[in-house]
Amino acid sequence: MGKEIPVDFFTTKLNEAKVHFERALDCKHTDFDDLYPYMIEHPQFFWYKRYVAWSELLTVVKLCKELDIAWEPQFSQQQIDYISKRVMSSKVLDYWFETNDSREHVG
């Protein structure tokens, strides 16, 4: 029989996927840069990089849901809404980091 995988394995993978997506949003270095160094010269590079990171995040969330592992605690309510809709829209790209608190402190 197969070995049981601990819950913290999935929560760690979820956190890694979240950090990967956030690094892609911030145009910071990710594994994608190492896999496709020639892509940096292409204008679509950052879009692809974000799409790959978003797909990874959705995949890990899907696994957590199927295994009844709570994935929501690592995200804001707004981020949970974006993930639940599954579509990486310009709204996700523009407002992923924004919280009600950060809006109040601006200006």
PDB file of C-alpha atoms in Angstrom:
ATOM      1  CA  MET A   1       0.000   0.000   0.000  1.00  0.00           C
ATOM      2  CA  GLY A   2       1.021   3.608  -0.573  1.00  0.00           C
ATOM      3  CA  LYS A   3       2.490   5.813   2.085  1.00  0.00           C
ATOM      4  CA  GLU A   4       0.177   8.485   3.534  1.00  0.00           C
ATOM      5  CA  ILE A   5       1.298  12.030   2.741  1.00  0.00           C
ATOM      6  CA  PRO A   6       1.161  14.425   5.710  1.00  0.00           C
ATOM      7  CA  VAL A   7      -1.098  17.486   5.543  1.00  0.00           C
ATOM      8  CA  ASP A   8       1.824  19.837   6.126  1.00  0.00           C
ATOM      9  CA  PHE A   9       3.341  18.617   2.853  1.00  0.00           C
ATOM     10  CA  PHE A  10       0.351  20.099   1.009  1.00  0.00           C
ATOM     11  CA  THR A  11       0.272  23.301   3.053  1.00  0.00           C
ATOM     12  CA  THR A  12       3.981  23.771   2.299  1.00  0.00           C
ATOM     13  CA  LYS A  13       3.382  23.157  -1.420  1.00  0.00           C
ATOM     14  CA  LEU A  14       0.459  25.594  -1.306  1.00  0.00           C
ATOM     15  CA  ASN A  15       2.646  28.269   0.274  1.00  0.00           C
ATOM     16  CA  GLU A  16       5.381  27.636  -2.317  1.00  0.00           C
ATOM     17  CA  ALA A  17       2.842  27.989  -5.151  1.00  0.00           C
ATOM     18  CA  LYS A  18       1.507  31.222  -3.619  1.00  0.00           C
ATOM     19  CA  VAL A  19       5.033  32.667  -3.283  1.00  0.00           C
ATOM     20  CA  HIS A  20       5.838  31.567  -6.854  1.00  0.00           C
ATOM     21  CA  PHE A  21       2.745  33.354  -8.190  1.00  0.00           C
ATOM     22  CA  GLU A  22       3.487  36.476  -6.159  1.00  0.00           C
ATOM     23  CA  ARG A  23       7.102  36.539  -7.382  1.00  0.00           C
ATOM     24  CA  ALA A  24       5.809  36.241 -10.953  1.00  0.00           C
ATOM     25  CA  LEU A  25       3.409  39.149 -10.327  1.00  0.00           C
ATOM     26  CA  ASP A  26       6.298  41.241  -9.010  1.00  0.00           C
ATOM     27  CA  CYS A  27       8.480  40.276 -11.998  1.00  0.00           C
ATOM     28  CA  LYS A  28      10.987  38.615  -9.668  1.00  0.00           C
ATOM     29  CA  HIS A  29      13.068  35.561 -10.537  1.00  0.00           C
ATOM     30  CA  THR A  30      11.268  32.189 -10.577  1.00  0.00           C
ATOM     31  CA  ASP A  31      12.063  28.685 -11.854  1.00  0.00           C
ATOM     32  CA  PHE A  32      10.375  29.678 -15.101  1.00  0.00           C
ATOM     33  CA  ASP A  33      13.273  32.057 -15.869  1.00  0.00           C
ATOM     34  CA  ASP A  34      15.717  29.149 -15.613  1.00  0.00           C
ATOM     35  CA  LEU A  35      13.583  26.815 -17.727  1.00  0.00           C
ATOM     36  CA  TYR A  36      13.043  29.284 -20.574  1.00  0.00           C
ATOM     37  CA  PRO A  37      15.901  31.835 -20.544  1.00  0.00           C
ATOM     38  CA  TYR A  38      15.344  32.653 -24.231  1.00  0.00           C
ATOM     39  CA  MET A  39      11.789  33.790 -23.413  1.00  0.00           C
ATOM     40  CA  ILE A  40      13.018  36.914 -21.590  1.00  0.00           C
ATOM     41  CA  GLU A  41      13.502  38.552 -24.992  1.00  0.00           C
ATOM     42  CA  HIS A  42       9.820  38.066 -25.889  1.00  0.00           C
ATOM     43  CA  PRO A  43       7.173  40.630 -24.928  1.00  0.00           C
ATOM     44  CA  GLN A  44       4.777  37.871 -23.807  1.00  0.00           C
ATOM     45  CA  PHE A  45       7.301  36.494 -21.310  1.00  0.00           C
ATOM     46  CA  PHE A  46       5.801  37.967 -18.151  1.00  0.00           C
ATOM     47  CA  TRP A  47       2.284  36.965 -19.207  1.00  0.00           C
ATOM     48  CA  TYR A  48       3.387  33.346 -19.704  1.00  0.00           C
ATOM     49  CA  LYS A  49       5.332  33.362 -16.462  1.00  0.00           C
ATOM     50  CA  ARG A  50       2.281  34.578 -14.523  1.00  0.00           C
ATOM     51  CA  TYR A  51      -0.006  32.133 -16.304  1.00  0.00           C
ATOM     52  CA  VAL A  52       2.275  29.191 -15.399  1.00  0.00           C
ATOM     53  CA  ALA A  53       2.462  30.291 -11.753  1.00  0.00           C
ATOM     54  CA  TRP A  54      -1.338  30.818 -11.599  1.00  0.00           C
ATOM     55  CA  SER A  55      -1.937  27.346 -13.061  1.00  0.00           C
ATOM     56  CA  GLU A  56       0.394  25.821 -10.482  1.00  0.00           C
ATOM     57  CA  LEU A  57      -1.441  27.619  -7.663  1.00  0.00           C
ATOM     58  CA  LEU A  58      -4.852  26.456  -8.923  1.00  0.00           C
ATOM     59  CA  THR A  59      -3.564  22.875  -9.226  1.00  0.00           C
ATOM     60  CA  VAL A  60      -2.307  22.779  -5.636  1.00  0.00           C
ATOM     61  CA  VAL A  61      -5.574  24.344  -4.382  1.00  0.00           C
ATOM     62  CA  LYS A  62      -7.531  21.707  -6.331  1.00  0.00           C
ATOM     63  CA  LEU A  63      -5.516  18.908  -4.686  1.00  0.00           C
ATOM     64  CA  CYS A  64      -6.100  20.449  -1.247  1.00  0.00           C
ATOM     65  CA  LYS A  65      -9.857  20.629  -1.924  1.00  0.00           C
ATOM     66  CA  GLU A  66      -9.962  17.000  -3.067  1.00  0.00           C
ATOM     67  CA  LEU A  67      -8.100  15.918   0.075  1.00  0.00           C
ATOM     68  CA  ASP A  68     -10.214  18.129   2.383  1.00  0.00           C
ATOM     69  CA  ILE A  69      -7.168  20.159   3.400  1.00  0.00           C
ATOM     70  CA  ALA A  70      -7.926  23.762   4.357  1.00  0.00           C
ATOM     71  CA  TRP A  71      -6.231  26.004   1.809  1.00  0.00           C
ATOM     72  CA  GLU A  72      -8.056  29.263   2.577  1.00  0.00           C
ATOM     73  CA  PRO A  73      -6.100  30.321   5.716  1.00  0.00           C
ATOM     74  CA  GLN A  74      -3.060  31.262   3.607  1.00  0.00           C
ATOM     75  CA  PHE A  75      -5.056  33.813   1.580  1.00  0.00           C
ATOM     76  CA  SER A  76      -7.079  36.987   2.051  1.00  0.00           C
ATOM     77  CA  GLN A  77     -10.819  36.818   1.358  1.00  0.00           C
ATOM     78  CA  GLN A  78     -10.256  38.723  -1.876  1.00  0.00           C
ATOM     79  CA  GLN A  79      -7.579  36.227  -2.986  1.00  0.00           C
ATOM     80  CA  ILE A  80      -9.900  33.314  -2.103  1.00  0.00           C
ATOM     81  CA  ASP A  81     -12.536  34.881  -4.355  1.00  0.00           C
ATOM     82  CA  TYR A  82     -10.048  35.175  -7.230  1.00  0.00           C
ATOM     83  CA  ILE A  83      -8.896  31.573  -6.811  1.00  0.00           C
ATOM     84  CA  SER A  84     -12.492  30.330  -6.634  1.00  0.00           C
ATOM     85  CA  LYS A  85     -13.272  32.059  -9.950  1.00  0.00           C
ATOM     86  CA  ARG A  86     -10.155  30.374 -11.404  1.00  0.00           C
ATOM     87  CA  VAL A  87      -9.711  32.986 -14.161  1.00  0.00           C
ATOM     88  CA  MET A  88      -6.538  35.051 -14.068  1.00  0.00           C
ATOM     89  CA  SER A  89      -7.979  38.408 -15.041  1.00  0.00           C
ATOM     90  CA  SER A  90      -6.413  41.856 -15.048  1.00  0.00           C
ATOM     91  CA  LYS A  91      -8.206  42.380 -11.715  1.00  0.00           C
ATOM     92  CA  VAL A  92      -6.244  39.492 -10.198  1.00  0.00           C
ATOM     93  CA  LEU A  93      -2.991  40.932 -11.557  1.00  0.00           C
ATOM     94  CA  ASP A  94      -3.762  44.461 -10.360  1.00  0.00           C
ATOM     95  CA  TYR A  95      -5.339  43.782  -6.958  1.00  0.00           C
ATOM     96  CA  TRP A  96      -3.862  40.488  -5.687  1.00  0.00           C
ATOM     97  CA  PHE A  97      -1.858  42.223  -2.953  1.00  0.00           C
ATOM     98  CA  GLU A  98      -4.467  44.843  -2.083  1.00  0.00           C
ATOM     99  CA  THR A  99      -6.357  44.596   1.174  1.00  0.00           C
ATOM    100  CA  ASN A 100      -8.942  46.894   2.722  1.00  0.00           C
ATOM    101  CA  ASP A 101      -6.249  48.047   5.154  1.00  0.00           C
ATOM    102  CA  SER A 102      -3.767  49.003   2.445  1.00  0.00           C
ATOM    103  CA  ARG A 103      -6.435  51.009   0.590  1.00  0.00           C
ATOM    104  CA  GLU A 104      -7.213  53.047   3.709  1.00  0.00           C
ATOM    105  CA  HIS A 105      -3.550  53.951   4.261  1.00  0.00           C
ATOM    106  CA  VAL A 106      -2.947  55.174   0.709  1.00  0.00           C
ATOM    107  CA  GLY A 107      -2.994  58.966   0.347  1.00  0.00           C
TER     108      GLY A 107
END
